[in-house]
Amino acid sequence: MNKLSAAKQVQIISALVEGNSLRATARMCDVAFNTVLKLMPQIGQACEDYQRRVLVNLPCKRLQCDEIWSFCYAKEKNVPSELRGKHGYGDVWTWVAIDADTKPVPCWRVGGRDPWTAQHFMHDLAARMSNRVQLTTDGHRTYLLAVDLAFGNDIDYAMLVKLYSNDRREGEVRYSPAECIGTREIPITGNPKRHDISTSYVERQNLTMRMKMRRFTRLTNAFSKKLDNHRWAVALHFMHYNFCRIHQTLRVTPAMEASIADHVWSIEEIVKLLNRMAVAA
């Protein structure tokens, strides 16, 4: 790793953030697979640390949250009995929040779809806000206690519950959700504005994640083999999304729209985070 030039690091990271797998990136960049594998945790840690430091005191008004499914090592039903229940094996959920107005992702959390992860995620989100917000989530009941513990009454919170048709025939295998035939808007806390009760932006962010991170692609062998690598890939993705990638609607990056950054970051600037981390250590 010490002999890897900055230009080669830029090349590797550019390939990763465009949705290439580790092995494909190694072939494209003409480096060893282990070189890419060693760079991932270093750049992922640097990206996570930087965003945790700067994504604070945010004047968001409308937030949307959702969870996106993936898995590590094997799908839950295929995990060997001796590994079942162990951390890092089976289903993995990435909890994501997004500002519906300026589009940055202020925080995320990789873990289970359980109360413990939900509470840590919501406490992290609440700590990053500078004012009262309106929050919309799906109907996952774990949110109820998590939001209450993190925000108390200082929030306008609603759930958007989608209603699906039950048209699947017996024995049929489905690879996409059933047809959505309606929604229910359920105010929970405060006075949420009904026309702002939506999860559309965070669900679109889920698609972006599946398109830009190879390990989220379904029905392939590109899944994460280790939970730590999954976590670092997510941190790198959001660094690129927040600071480098120009949003099609905003015409600037989400970080610029939210006044967190004053320019479009380059991949070279992400690489420089590694040097900052080394100096700090």
XYZ file of C-alpha atoms in Angstrom:
281
model
C 0.000 0.000 0.000
C 2.865 2.443 0.767
C 4.107 2.044 -2.818
C 0.713 2.721 -4.386
C 0.819 6.107 -6.104
C -1.863 8.742 -5.577
C -2.782 8.500 -9.263
C -3.368 4.771 -8.951
C -5.447 5.297 -5.795
C -7.585 7.786 -7.715
C -8.028 5.256 -10.502
C -9.089 2.523 -8.084
C -11.533 4.703 -6.150
C -13.030 6.063 -9.383
C -13.769 2.511 -10.490
C -15.284 1.537 -7.144
C -17.670 4.504 -6.891
C -18.991 3.746 -10.385
C -20.250 0.354 -9.251
C -17.413 -2.007 -10.122
C -16.571 -4.981 -7.928
C -13.227 -5.341 -6.175
C -11.981 -7.938 -8.644
C -13.176 -6.000 -11.680
C -11.478 -2.892 -10.306
C -8.220 -4.812 -9.820
C -8.325 -6.000 -13.446
C -9.214 -2.586 -14.845
C -6.533 -0.780 -12.838
C -3.890 -3.477 -13.383
C -3.241 -4.019 -9.680
C -3.439 -7.028 -7.396
C -6.791 -7.875 -5.857
C -5.251 -7.591 -2.373
C -4.162 -4.050 -3.193
C -7.769 -3.027 -3.748
C -8.841 -5.036 -0.718
C -6.344 -3.193 1.504
C -7.271 0.232 0.140
C -10.991 -0.213 0.791
C -10.935 -0.104 4.631
C -8.462 2.770 4.661
C -10.404 5.021 2.328
C -13.721 3.898 3.822
C -12.599 4.784 7.343
C -11.313 8.164 6.161
C -14.616 8.932 4.401
C -16.698 7.866 7.396
C -14.622 9.919 9.843
C -14.742 13.025 7.667
C -18.492 12.905 7.152
C -19.194 12.287 10.818
C -17.149 15.391 11.563
C -18.646 17.807 9.014
C -22.268 16.641 8.670
C -23.405 18.420 11.835
C -25.630 21.354 12.787
C -27.677 20.827 9.620
C -30.709 23.099 9.016
C -32.811 20.358 7.420
C -36.568 20.776 7.247
C -37.866 17.530 5.719
C -36.174 14.188 6.310
C -36.990 10.754 4.905
C -35.655 7.444 6.238
C -35.668 3.899 4.935
C -33.764 0.593 5.197
C -32.250 -1.298 2.291
C -31.594 -5.047 2.430
C -28.422 -6.896 1.489
C -26.481 -9.786 2.989
C -22.966 -10.811 3.992
C -21.333 -14.226 3.570
C -24.651 -15.887 2.654
C -28.353 -15.236 2.673
C -29.943 -15.781 6.059
C -31.496 -19.115 5.100
C -28.165 -20.430 3.784
C -25.935 -19.487 6.727
C -24.375 -22.645 8.242
C -25.814 -23.633 11.621
C -22.516 -22.962 13.415
C -22.503 -19.342 12.125
C -26.204 -18.614 12.416
C -26.906 -15.683 14.717
C -23.326 -14.421 14.637
C -22.690 -10.788 13.794
C -21.754 -10.288 10.140
C -23.397 -13.402 8.713
C -26.711 -13.342 6.877
C -29.078 -10.412 6.350
C -27.631 -6.907 6.618
C -29.701 -3.729 6.553
C -28.418 -0.262 5.735
C -30.502 2.483 7.343
C -30.410 5.743 5.381
C -31.683 9.278 5.979
C -31.918 11.959 3.285
C -32.842 15.631 3.261
C -35.761 15.975 0.852
C -34.829 19.563 -0.035
C -31.045 19.713 -0.464
C -30.574 15.915 -0.961
C -27.502 15.143 1.200
C -27.423 11.949 3.246
C -26.608 13.193 6.777
C -26.156 9.749 8.309
C -26.544 6.023 7.764
C -26.180 2.856 9.812
C -25.214 -0.689 8.812
C -26.652 -3.438 11.017
C -29.767 -5.500 11.582
C -33.390 -4.512 11.149
C -33.800 -4.423 14.902
C -34.590 -1.918 17.696
C -30.940 -1.561 18.759
C -29.781 -0.474 15.297
C -32.833 1.757 14.812
C -32.195 3.593 18.073
C -28.514 4.220 17.316
C -29.440 5.415 13.827
C -32.086 7.837 15.072
C -29.919 9.223 17.882
C -27.173 9.889 15.337
C -29.666 11.621 13.035
C -31.152 13.770 15.799
C -27.705 14.917 16.953
C -26.960 16.297 13.480
C -30.002 18.571 13.242
C -29.990 22.241 14.255
C -33.760 22.704 14.313
C -37.108 20.931 14.396
C -37.707 18.712 11.351
C -40.516 16.801 9.707
C -39.635 13.123 9.368
C -41.272 10.421 7.252
C -40.498 6.705 7.505
C -42.146 3.552 6.239
C -44.408 1.487 8.490
C -41.636 -0.497 10.199
C -42.768 -0.419 13.847
C -39.224 -0.266 15.183
C -39.148 3.396 14.191
C -41.829 4.314 16.714
C -39.706 3.857 19.842
C -36.466 4.891 18.126
C -37.850 8.259 16.985
C -39.454 8.895 20.350
C -36.240 8.203 22.264
C -34.107 10.311 19.908
C -36.361 13.311 19.253
C -39.006 13.213 21.965
C -41.780 15.683 21.115
C -39.419 17.983 19.215
C -40.366 16.591 15.804
C -43.207 16.340 13.304
C -43.227 12.660 12.484
C -45.420 10.539 10.218
C -45.370 7.054 8.726
C -46.199 6.293 5.117
C -47.559 2.752 4.879
C -47.782 1.282 1.391
C -50.583 -1.125 0.518
C -49.780 -3.925 -1.926
C -51.988 -6.216 -3.957
C -51.974 -9.917 -3.165
C -51.854 -11.245 -6.717
C -49.054 -13.794 -6.441
C -50.059 -17.271 -7.534
C -49.266 -20.273 -5.366
C -45.683 -21.430 -5.851
C -44.716 -18.346 -7.857
C -41.324 -16.804 -7.102
C -41.262 -13.006 -7.080
C -38.148 -10.866 -7.528
C -39.878 -7.510 -7.213
C -42.572 -6.126 -4.873
C -46.234 -6.629 -5.605
C -48.166 -3.802 -7.215
C -48.657 -0.844 -4.874
C -52.375 -0.090 -4.801
C -52.345 2.762 -2.305
C -50.792 4.372 0.755
C -51.829 5.320 4.272
C -50.473 8.475 5.877
C -50.277 8.049 9.647
C -49.293 11.112 11.736
C -47.403 9.989 14.846
C -45.921 13.012 16.627
C -46.372 16.754 16.312
C -48.122 18.268 13.317
C -46.623 16.821 10.108
C -47.806 18.478 6.888
C -49.639 15.871 4.851
C -48.324 17.049 1.483
C -44.767 16.482 2.800
C -45.381 12.919 3.992
C -43.329 10.978 1.470
C -40.475 8.486 1.161
C -39.896 8.973 -2.566
C -36.454 10.564 -2.307
C -34.995 8.003 0.077
C -36.383 5.156 -2.050
C -34.686 6.719 -5.064
C -31.500 6.818 -3.011
C -31.898 3.060 -2.508
C -31.795 2.637 -6.279
C -28.674 4.792 -6.468
C -27.018 2.560 -3.884
C -27.831 -0.596 -5.835
C -26.536 0.985 -9.049
C -23.321 2.433 -7.576
C -22.273 -0.374 -5.224
C -21.741 -3.730 -6.846
C -22.212 -5.585 -3.567
C -25.859 -4.431 -3.465
C -26.689 -5.998 -6.847
C -29.260 -8.759 -6.420
C -29.115 -12.307 -7.779
C -25.346 -12.303 -8.350
C -22.246 -13.455 -6.490
C -21.175 -9.830 -5.895
C -22.470 -9.760 -2.314
C -20.254 -8.697 0.597
C -18.142 -11.447 2.105
C -17.189 -9.426 5.211
C -19.325 -6.925 7.090
C -16.442 -4.469 7.564
C -15.881 -4.238 3.805
C -19.607 -3.656 3.373
C -19.480 -0.804 5.866
C -16.466 0.841 4.202
C -18.045 0.576 0.758
C -21.153 2.362 2.046
C -19.037 5.153 3.579
C -17.152 5.659 0.310
C -20.395 5.671 -1.663
C -21.940 8.419 0.448
C -18.729 10.460 0.367
C -18.858 10.402 -3.417
C -22.626 11.009 -3.481
C -22.571 13.925 -1.036
C -19.439 15.721 -2.200
C -18.427 14.615 -5.725
C -21.460 13.667 -7.767
C -23.462 16.508 -9.308
C -27.152 15.940 -8.649
C -29.185 15.999 -11.869
C -31.921 18.191 -10.388
C -29.802 20.457 -8.205
C -27.013 20.945 -10.797
C -24.569 20.984 -7.873
C -23.566 18.370 -5.325
C -25.860 17.815 -2.320
C -23.092 19.097 -0.021
C -22.934 22.355 -1.985
C -26.713 22.755 -1.936
C -26.665 22.282 1.844
C -23.752 24.770 2.226
C -21.462 22.050 3.594
C -18.991 22.413 0.707
C -18.194 25.325 -1.624
C -17.097 23.302 -4.659
C -17.420 19.953 -6.382
C -14.944 17.556 -4.815
C -12.626 15.527 -7.002
C -11.535 11.954 -6.351
C -8.059 13.377 -5.677
C -9.485 15.252 -2.691
C -10.961 12.036 -1.329
C -7.526 10.419 -1.605
C -6.053 13.319 0.367
C -8.289 12.309 3.281
C -5.972 9.318 3.687
C -3.035 11.642 4.297
C -5.024 13.659 6.818
C -5.954 10.498 8.665
C -2.308 9.368 8.691
C -1.172 12.733 10.112
C -3.909 12.656 12.770
C -2.862 9.134 13.797
